[in-house]
Short mmCIF file of C-alpha atoms and ligand atoms in Angstrom, two decimals:
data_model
loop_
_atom_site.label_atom_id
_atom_site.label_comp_id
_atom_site.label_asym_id
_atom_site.label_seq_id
_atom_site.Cartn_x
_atom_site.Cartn_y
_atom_site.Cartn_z
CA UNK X 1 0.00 0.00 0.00
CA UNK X 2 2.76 2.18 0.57
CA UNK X 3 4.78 1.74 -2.68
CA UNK X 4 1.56 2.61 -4.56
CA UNK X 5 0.53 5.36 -2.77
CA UNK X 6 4.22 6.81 -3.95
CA UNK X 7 2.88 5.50 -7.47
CA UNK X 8 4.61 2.36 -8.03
CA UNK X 9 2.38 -0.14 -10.10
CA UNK X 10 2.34 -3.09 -7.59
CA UNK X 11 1.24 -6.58 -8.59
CA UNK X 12 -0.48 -8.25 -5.44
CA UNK X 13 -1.02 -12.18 -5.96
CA UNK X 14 -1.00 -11.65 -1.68
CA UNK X 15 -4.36 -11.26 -0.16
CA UNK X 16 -6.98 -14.12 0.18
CA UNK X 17 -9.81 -12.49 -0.40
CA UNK X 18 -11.69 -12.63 -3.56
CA UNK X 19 -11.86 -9.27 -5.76
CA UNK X 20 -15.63 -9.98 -6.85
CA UNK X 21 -18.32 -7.88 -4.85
CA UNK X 22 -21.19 -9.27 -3.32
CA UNK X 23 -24.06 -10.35 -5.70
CA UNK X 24 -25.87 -7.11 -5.57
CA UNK X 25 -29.13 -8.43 -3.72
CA UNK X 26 -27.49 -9.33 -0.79
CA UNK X 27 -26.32 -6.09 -0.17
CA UNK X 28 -30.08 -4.63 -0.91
CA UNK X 29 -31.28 -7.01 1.93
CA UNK X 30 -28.54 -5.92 4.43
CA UNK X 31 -29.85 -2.15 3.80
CA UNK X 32 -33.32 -3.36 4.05
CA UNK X 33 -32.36 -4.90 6.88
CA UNK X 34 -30.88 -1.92 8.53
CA UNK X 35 -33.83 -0.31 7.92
CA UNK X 36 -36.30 -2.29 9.11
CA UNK X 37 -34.47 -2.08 13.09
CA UNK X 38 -31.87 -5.08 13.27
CA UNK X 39 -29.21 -3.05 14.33
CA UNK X 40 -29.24 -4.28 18.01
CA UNK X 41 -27.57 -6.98 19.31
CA UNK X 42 -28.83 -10.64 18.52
CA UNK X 43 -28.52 -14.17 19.95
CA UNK X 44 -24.76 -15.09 20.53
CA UNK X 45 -25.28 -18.53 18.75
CA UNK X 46 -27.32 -16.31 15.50
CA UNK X 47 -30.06 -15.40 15.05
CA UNK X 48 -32.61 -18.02 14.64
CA UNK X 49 -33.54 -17.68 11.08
CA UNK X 50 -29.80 -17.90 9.88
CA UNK X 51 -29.09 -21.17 11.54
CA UNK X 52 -31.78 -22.74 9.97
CA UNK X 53 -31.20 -21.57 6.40
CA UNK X 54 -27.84 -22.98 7.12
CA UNK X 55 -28.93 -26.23 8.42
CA UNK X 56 -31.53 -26.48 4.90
CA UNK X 57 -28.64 -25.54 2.79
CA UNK X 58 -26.01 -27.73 3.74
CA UNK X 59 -29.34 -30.62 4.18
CA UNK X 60 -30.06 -29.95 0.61
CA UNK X 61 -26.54 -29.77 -0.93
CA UNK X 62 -25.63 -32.73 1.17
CA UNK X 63 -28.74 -34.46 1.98
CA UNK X 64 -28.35 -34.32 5.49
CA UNK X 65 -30.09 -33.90 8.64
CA UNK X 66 -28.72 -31.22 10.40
CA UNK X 67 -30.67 -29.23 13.03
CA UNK X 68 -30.64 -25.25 13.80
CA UNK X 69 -29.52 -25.92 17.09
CA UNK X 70 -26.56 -28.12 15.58
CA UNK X 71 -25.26 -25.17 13.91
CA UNK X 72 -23.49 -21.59 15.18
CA UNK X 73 -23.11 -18.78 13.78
CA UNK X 74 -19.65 -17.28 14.36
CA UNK X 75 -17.72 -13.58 13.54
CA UNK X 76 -16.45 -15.20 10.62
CA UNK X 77 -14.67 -18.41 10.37
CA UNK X 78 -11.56 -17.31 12.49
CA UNK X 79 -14.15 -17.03 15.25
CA UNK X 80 -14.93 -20.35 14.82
CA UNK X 81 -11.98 -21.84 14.91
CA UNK X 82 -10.64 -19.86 17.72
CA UNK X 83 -13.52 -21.09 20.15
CA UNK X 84 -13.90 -24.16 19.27
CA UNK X 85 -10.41 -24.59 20.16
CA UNK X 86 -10.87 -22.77 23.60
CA UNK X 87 -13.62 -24.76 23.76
CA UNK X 88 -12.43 -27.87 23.37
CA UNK X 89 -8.60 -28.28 24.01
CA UNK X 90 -6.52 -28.24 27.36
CA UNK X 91 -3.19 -26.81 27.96
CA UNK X 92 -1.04 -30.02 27.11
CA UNK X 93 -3.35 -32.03 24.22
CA UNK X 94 -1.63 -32.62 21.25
CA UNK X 95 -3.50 -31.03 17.76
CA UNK X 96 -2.20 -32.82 14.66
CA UNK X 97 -1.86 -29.95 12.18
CA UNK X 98 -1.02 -29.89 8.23
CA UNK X 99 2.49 -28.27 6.94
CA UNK X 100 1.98 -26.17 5.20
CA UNK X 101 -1.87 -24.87 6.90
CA UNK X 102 -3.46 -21.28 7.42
CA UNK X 103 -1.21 -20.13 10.06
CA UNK X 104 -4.46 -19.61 12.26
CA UNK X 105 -4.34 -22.77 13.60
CA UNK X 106 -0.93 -23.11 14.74
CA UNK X 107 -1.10 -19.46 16.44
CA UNK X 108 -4.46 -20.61 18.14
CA UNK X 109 -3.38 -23.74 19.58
CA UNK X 110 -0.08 -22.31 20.77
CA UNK X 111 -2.41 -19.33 23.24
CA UNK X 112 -4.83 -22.49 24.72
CA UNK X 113 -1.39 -24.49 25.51
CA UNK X 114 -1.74 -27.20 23.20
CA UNK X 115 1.30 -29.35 21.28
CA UNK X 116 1.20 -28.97 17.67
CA UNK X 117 2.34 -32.03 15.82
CA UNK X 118 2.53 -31.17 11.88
CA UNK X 119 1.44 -33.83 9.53
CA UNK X 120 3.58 -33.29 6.20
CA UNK X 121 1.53 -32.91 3.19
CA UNK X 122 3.90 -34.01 0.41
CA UNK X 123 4.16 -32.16 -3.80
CA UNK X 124 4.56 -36.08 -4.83
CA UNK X 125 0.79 -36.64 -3.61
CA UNK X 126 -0.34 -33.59 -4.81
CA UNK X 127 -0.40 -32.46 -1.04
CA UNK X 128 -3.46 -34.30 -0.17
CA UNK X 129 -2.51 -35.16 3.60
CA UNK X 130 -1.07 -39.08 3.68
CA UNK X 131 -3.52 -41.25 6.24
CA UNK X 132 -0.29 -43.51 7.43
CA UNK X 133 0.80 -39.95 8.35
CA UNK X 134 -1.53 -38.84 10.41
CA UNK X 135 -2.18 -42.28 11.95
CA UNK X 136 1.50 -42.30 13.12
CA UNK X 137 0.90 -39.03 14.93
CA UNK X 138 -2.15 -39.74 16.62
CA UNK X 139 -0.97 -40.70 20.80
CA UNK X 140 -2.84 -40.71 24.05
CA UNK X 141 -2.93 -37.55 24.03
CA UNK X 142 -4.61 -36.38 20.78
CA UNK X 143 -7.21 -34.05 20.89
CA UNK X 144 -7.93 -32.91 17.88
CA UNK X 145 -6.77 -33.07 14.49
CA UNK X 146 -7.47 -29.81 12.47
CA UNK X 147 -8.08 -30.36 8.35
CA UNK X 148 -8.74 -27.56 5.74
CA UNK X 149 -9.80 -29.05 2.32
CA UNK X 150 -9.54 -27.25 -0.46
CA UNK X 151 -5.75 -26.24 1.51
CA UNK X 152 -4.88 -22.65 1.88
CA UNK X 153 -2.25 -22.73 0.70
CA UNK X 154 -1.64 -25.50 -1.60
CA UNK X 155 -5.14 -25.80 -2.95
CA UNK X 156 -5.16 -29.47 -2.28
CA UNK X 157 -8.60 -31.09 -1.80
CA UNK X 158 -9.23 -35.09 0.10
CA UNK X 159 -10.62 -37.78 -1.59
CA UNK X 160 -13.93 -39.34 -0.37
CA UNK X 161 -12.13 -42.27 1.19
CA UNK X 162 -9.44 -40.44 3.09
CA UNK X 163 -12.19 -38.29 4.68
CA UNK X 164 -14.21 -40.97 5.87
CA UNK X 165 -11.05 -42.38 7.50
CA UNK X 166 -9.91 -39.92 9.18
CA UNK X 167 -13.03 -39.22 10.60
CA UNK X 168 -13.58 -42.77 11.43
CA UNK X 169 -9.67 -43.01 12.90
CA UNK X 170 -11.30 -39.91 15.12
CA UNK X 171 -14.11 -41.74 16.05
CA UNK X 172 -11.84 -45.09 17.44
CA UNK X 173 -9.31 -42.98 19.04
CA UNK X 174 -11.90 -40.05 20.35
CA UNK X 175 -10.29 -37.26 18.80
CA UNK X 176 -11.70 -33.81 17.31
CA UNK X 177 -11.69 -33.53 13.55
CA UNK X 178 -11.64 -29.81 13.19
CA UNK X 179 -12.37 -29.36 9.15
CA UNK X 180 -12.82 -26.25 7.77
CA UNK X 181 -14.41 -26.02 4.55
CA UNK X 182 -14.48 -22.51 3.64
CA UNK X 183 -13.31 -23.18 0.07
CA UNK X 184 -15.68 -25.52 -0.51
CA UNK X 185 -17.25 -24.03 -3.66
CA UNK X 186 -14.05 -23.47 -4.88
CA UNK X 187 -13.46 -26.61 -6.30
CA UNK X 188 -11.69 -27.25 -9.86
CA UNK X 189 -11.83 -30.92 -10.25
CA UNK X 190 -14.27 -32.89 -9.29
CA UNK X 191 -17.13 -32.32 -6.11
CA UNK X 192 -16.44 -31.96 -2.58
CA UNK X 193 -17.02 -34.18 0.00
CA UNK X 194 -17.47 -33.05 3.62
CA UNK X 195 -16.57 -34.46 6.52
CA UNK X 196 -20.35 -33.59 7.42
CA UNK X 197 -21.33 -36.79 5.07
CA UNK X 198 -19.43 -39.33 7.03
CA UNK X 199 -21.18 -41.72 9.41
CA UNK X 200 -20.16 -40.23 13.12
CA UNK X 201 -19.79 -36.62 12.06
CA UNK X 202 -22.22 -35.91 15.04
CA UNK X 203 -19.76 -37.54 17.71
CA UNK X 204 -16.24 -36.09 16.21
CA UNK X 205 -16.52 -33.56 13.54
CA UNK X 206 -16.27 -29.92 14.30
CA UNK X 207 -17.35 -27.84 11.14
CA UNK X 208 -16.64 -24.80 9.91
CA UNK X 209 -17.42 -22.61 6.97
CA UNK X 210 -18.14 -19.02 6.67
CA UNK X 211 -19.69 -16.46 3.96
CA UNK X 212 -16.37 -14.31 3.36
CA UNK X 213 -14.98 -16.68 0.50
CA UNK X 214 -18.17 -17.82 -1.57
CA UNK X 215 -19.75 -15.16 -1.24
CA UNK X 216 -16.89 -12.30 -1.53
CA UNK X 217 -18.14 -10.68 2.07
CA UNK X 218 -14.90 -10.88 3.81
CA UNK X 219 -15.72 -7.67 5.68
CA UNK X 220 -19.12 -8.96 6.82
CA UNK X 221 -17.47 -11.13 9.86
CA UNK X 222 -19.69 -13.97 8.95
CA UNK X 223 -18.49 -17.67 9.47
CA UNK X 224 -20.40 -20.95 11.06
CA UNK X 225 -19.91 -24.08 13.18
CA UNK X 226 -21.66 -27.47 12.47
CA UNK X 227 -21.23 -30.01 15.38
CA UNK X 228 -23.03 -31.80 18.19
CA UNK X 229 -25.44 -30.06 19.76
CA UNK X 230 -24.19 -29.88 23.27
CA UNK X 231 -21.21 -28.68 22.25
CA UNK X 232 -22.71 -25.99 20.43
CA UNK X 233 -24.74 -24.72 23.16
CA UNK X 234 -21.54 -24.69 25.03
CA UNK X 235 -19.54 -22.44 22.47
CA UNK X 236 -22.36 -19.67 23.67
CA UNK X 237 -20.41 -18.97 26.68
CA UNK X 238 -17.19 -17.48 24.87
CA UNK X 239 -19.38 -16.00 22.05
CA UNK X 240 -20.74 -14.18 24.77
CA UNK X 241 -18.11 -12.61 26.47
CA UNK X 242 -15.66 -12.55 23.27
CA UNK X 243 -17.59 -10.62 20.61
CA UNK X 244 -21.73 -11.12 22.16
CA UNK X 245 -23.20 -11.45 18.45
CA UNK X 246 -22.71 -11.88 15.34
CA UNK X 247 -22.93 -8.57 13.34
CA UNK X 248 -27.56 -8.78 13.17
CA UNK X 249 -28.01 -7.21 10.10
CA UNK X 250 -25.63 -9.04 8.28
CA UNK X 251 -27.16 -12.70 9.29
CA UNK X 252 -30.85 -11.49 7.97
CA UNK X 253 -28.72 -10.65 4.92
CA UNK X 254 -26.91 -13.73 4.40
CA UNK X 255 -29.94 -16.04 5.53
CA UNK X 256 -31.83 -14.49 2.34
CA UNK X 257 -28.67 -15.30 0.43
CA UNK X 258 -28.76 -18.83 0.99
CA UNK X 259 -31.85 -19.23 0.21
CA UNK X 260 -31.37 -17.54 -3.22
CA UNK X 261 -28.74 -20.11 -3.78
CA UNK X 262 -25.90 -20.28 -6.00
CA UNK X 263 -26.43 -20.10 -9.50
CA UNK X 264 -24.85 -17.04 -9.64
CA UNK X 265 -21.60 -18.51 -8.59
CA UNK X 266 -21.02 -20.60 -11.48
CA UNK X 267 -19.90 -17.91 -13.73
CA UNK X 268 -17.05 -16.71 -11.25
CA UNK X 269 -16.02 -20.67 -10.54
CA UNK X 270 -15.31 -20.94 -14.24
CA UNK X 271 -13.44 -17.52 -13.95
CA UNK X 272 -11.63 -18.78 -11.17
CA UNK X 273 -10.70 -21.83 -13.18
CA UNK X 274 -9.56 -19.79 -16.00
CA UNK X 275 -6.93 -17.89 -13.83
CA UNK X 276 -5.56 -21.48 -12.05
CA UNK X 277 -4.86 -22.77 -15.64
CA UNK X 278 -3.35 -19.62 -16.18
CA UNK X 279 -0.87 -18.91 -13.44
CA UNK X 280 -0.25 -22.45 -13.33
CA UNK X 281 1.20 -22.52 -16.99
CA UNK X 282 2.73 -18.97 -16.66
CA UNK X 283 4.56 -20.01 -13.56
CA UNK X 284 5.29 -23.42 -15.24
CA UNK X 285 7.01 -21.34 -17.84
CA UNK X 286 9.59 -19.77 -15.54
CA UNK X 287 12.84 -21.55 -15.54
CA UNK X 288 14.01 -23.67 -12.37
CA UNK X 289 10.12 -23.16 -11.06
CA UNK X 290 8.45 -26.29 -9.97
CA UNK X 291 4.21 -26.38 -8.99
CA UNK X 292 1.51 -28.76 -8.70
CA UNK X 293 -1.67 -28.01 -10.25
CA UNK X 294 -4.29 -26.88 -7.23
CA UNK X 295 -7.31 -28.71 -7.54
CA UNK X 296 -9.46 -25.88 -5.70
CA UNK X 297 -9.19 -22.84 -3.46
CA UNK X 298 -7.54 -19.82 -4.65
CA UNK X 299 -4.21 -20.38 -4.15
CA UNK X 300 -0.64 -21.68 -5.95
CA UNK X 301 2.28 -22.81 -4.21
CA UNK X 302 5.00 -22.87 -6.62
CA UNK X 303 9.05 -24.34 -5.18
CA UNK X 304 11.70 -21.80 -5.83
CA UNK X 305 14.85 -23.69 -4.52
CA UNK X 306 16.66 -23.67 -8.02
CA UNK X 307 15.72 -19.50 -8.84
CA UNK X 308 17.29 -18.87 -4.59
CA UNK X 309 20.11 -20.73 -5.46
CA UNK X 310 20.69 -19.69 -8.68
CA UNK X 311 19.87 -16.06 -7.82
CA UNK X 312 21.96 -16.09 -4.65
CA UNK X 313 19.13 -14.88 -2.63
CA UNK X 314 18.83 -15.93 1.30
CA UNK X 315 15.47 -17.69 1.56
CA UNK X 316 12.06 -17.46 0.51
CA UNK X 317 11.55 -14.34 3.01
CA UNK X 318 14.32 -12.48 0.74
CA UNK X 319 12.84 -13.66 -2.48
CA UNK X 320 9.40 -12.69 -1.54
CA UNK X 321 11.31 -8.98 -0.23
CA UNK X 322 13.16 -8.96 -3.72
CA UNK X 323 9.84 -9.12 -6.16
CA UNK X 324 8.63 -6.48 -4.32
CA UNK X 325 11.25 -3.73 -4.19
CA UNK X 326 12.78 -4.44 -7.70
CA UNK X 327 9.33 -5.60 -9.45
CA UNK X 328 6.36 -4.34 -7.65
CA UNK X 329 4.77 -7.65 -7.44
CA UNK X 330 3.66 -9.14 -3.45
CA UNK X 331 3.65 -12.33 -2.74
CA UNK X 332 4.17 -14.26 0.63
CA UNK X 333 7.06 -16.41 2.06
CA UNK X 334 6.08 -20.20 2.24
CA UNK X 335 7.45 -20.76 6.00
CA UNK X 336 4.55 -17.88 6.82
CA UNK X 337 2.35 -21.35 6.24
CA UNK X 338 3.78 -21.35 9.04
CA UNK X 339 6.67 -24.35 9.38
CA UNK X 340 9.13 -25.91 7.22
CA UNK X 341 7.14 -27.03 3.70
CA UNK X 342 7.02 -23.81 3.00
CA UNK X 343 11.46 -23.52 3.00
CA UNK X 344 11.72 -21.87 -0.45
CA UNK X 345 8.31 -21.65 -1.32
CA UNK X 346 5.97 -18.81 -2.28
CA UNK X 347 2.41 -18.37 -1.77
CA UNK X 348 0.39 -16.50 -4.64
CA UNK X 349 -3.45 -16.07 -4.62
CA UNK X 350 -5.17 -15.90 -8.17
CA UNK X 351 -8.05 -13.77 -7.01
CA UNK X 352 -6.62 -11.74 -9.26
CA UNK X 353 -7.47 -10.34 -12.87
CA UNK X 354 -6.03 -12.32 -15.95
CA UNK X 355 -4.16 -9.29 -16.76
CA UNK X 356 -2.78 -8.81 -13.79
CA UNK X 357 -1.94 -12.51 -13.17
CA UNK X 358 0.06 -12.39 -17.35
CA UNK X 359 1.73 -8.73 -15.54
CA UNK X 360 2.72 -10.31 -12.91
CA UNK X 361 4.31 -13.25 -14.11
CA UNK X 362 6.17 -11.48 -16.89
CA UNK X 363 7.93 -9.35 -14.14
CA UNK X 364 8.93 -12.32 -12.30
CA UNK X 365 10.38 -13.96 -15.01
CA UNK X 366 12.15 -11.03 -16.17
CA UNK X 367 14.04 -10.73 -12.36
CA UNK X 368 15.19 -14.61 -13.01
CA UNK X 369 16.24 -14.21 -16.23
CA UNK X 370 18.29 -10.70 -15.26
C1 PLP Y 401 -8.52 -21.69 5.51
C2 PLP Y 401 -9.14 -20.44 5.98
N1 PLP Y 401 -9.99 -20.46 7.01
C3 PLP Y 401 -10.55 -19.33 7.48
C4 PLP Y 401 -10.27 -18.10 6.92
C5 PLP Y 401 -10.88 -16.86 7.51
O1 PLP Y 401 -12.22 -16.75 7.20
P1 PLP Y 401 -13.13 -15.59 7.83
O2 PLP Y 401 -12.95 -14.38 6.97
O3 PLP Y 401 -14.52 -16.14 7.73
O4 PLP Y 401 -12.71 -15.39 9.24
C6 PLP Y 401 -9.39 -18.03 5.83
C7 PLP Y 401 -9.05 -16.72 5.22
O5 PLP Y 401 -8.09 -16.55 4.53
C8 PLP Y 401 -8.81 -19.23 5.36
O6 PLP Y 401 -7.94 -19.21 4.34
#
């Protein structure tokens, strides 16, 4: 932000937020809602008619049998995440974690007091986290295991079968399966399948999704939990005193949403595709560059051991420095993911124009090539 305000034409592949605006309805109903008085505060689970538009949406999609009062609604997805883990983890409990993951969870369960054990997800299996892996984590002491599918940052999604068991390794060993689904629509290859369609999601799976990605309202704070319902009723304690409500206005807004469904969507998931196939053959094309294909999400991952060494640069922290003071173009440092897949990587996010994405690119390869 600096650089441009002194007029520098940056390139940002760095923010995860997508650059489309809501559909335009939704933001009519959050003015009509406004208007019509829900600017108080509201129930610290959500308000009423949100849960259960979120319980018939992911009943339809899925064909499921969620209840209202097996669903909360959070201040966005970090909420979520943050207490469920206060929630549900005791200083000492180990929390199995992907390499690379949102660094979220790693900060989170370091303030409760938790171990994090990191299960490697490997480029040779497209990242898609290894079950043998995980199951040669798992101790006494597991407590939770947190998964994110389609992975920020590798855009790696899990295959029906390794889904249902994990959940049903959970289920033996009573651990949590955190999974966080907030990329869910953003899928490139093939259809998601949620942890929330496996046989004992009621006893071990602790859901969460939010509104910021699909529907581009990042801003909005809106993100929910899909669990068992004592648990749930339980989370309204630290709602409560952390934030009281979700933002009421917003919720009446995104309940009509859902219920509108997501045709519109479409379009933007083929745009969306358009720009993976494109970053991922423009990167492709810079020499020493090596990157697996992400199968959903919004994010690339690309390995830049051969341009450091070449290039004589320190790590990826100083490559990531580099491209933007001598190129104007952002990007973040793979270790930020947060532990050591990330040695040498970069992390772009294509929620960004074609043009900007060929721009980008261009400049990069020009810096390796000088
Ligand atoms: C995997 C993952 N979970 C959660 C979030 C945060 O979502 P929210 O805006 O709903 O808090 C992000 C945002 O980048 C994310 O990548």
């Amino acid at each position: 932000m600096e650089l441009r305000r002194k007029g520098v034409d940056v390139v940002s592949f760095g923010i995860g937020q997508p650059d489309f605006q809501p559909p335009p309805n939704v933001i009519a109903y959050a003015k009509e809602a406004m208007d019509a008085g829900y600017n108080g505060y509201g129930p610290s689970l959500g308000m009423p008619e949100l849960r259960e538009c979120i319980a018939d949406f992911l009943n339809e999609k899925y064909g499921l049998d969620v209840k209202p009062d097996e669903v909360a609604v959070t201040a966005g997805a970090k909420a979520a995440v943050f207490i469920g883990m206060l929630a549900l983890l005791e200083p000492g409990d180990e929390v199995i974690l992907p390499d690379p993951s949102y660094p979220l969870y790693e900060s989170v369960a370091n303030f409760v007091g938790a171990k994090t054990r990191f299960v490697r997800l490997h480029s040779g299996n497209n990242y898609k986290i290894r079950f043998e892996d995980v199951e040669k984590l798992v101790s006494s002491k597991t407590r939770m295991i947190v998964i994110n599918y389609p992975e920020n940052p590798v855009g790696s999604t899990m295959d029906r079968k390794d889904v249902e068991a994990l959940v049903e390794l959970a289920y033996e060993k009573r651990f949590v399966v955190l999974s966080d689904e907030i990329y869910d629509h953003f899928v490139y290859e093939g259809s998601h399948y949620s942890t929330l369609q496996t046989d004992h999601w009621r006893e071990v799976v602790y859901y969460v999704n939010g509104f910021s990605k699909t529907f581009g309202m990042t801003g909005w704070r809106l993100g929910y939990v899909v669990s068992n319902r004592e648990l749930i009723s339980k989370l309204s304690v630290i709602a409560n005193n952390m934030y009281s409500c979700p933002v009421t206005f917003a919720q009446i807004a995104a309940a009509k949403a859902l219920r509108d469904g997501l045709e519109w969507f479409k379009p933007i998931l083929d745009q969306y595709r358009r720009r993976r196939d494109l970053i991922y053959s423009r990167l492709l094309s810079i020499r020493g560059v090596k990157v697996i294909k992400p199968e959903g999400a919004f994010y690339i991952f690309p390995d830049f051991s051969e341009v450091i060494r070449a290039k004589g640069v320190k790590n990826e922290r100083e490559l990531a420095d580099r491209l933007l003071e001598e190129k104007g173009v952002v990007v973040l440092p793979g270790t930020a993911f947060p532990k050591e897949a990330g040695v040498n990587h970069l992390r772009f996010s294509f929620a960004v124009r074609e043009e900007d994405i060929e721009k980008g690119i261009e400049r990069i390869k020009a810096w390796v090539a000088e």
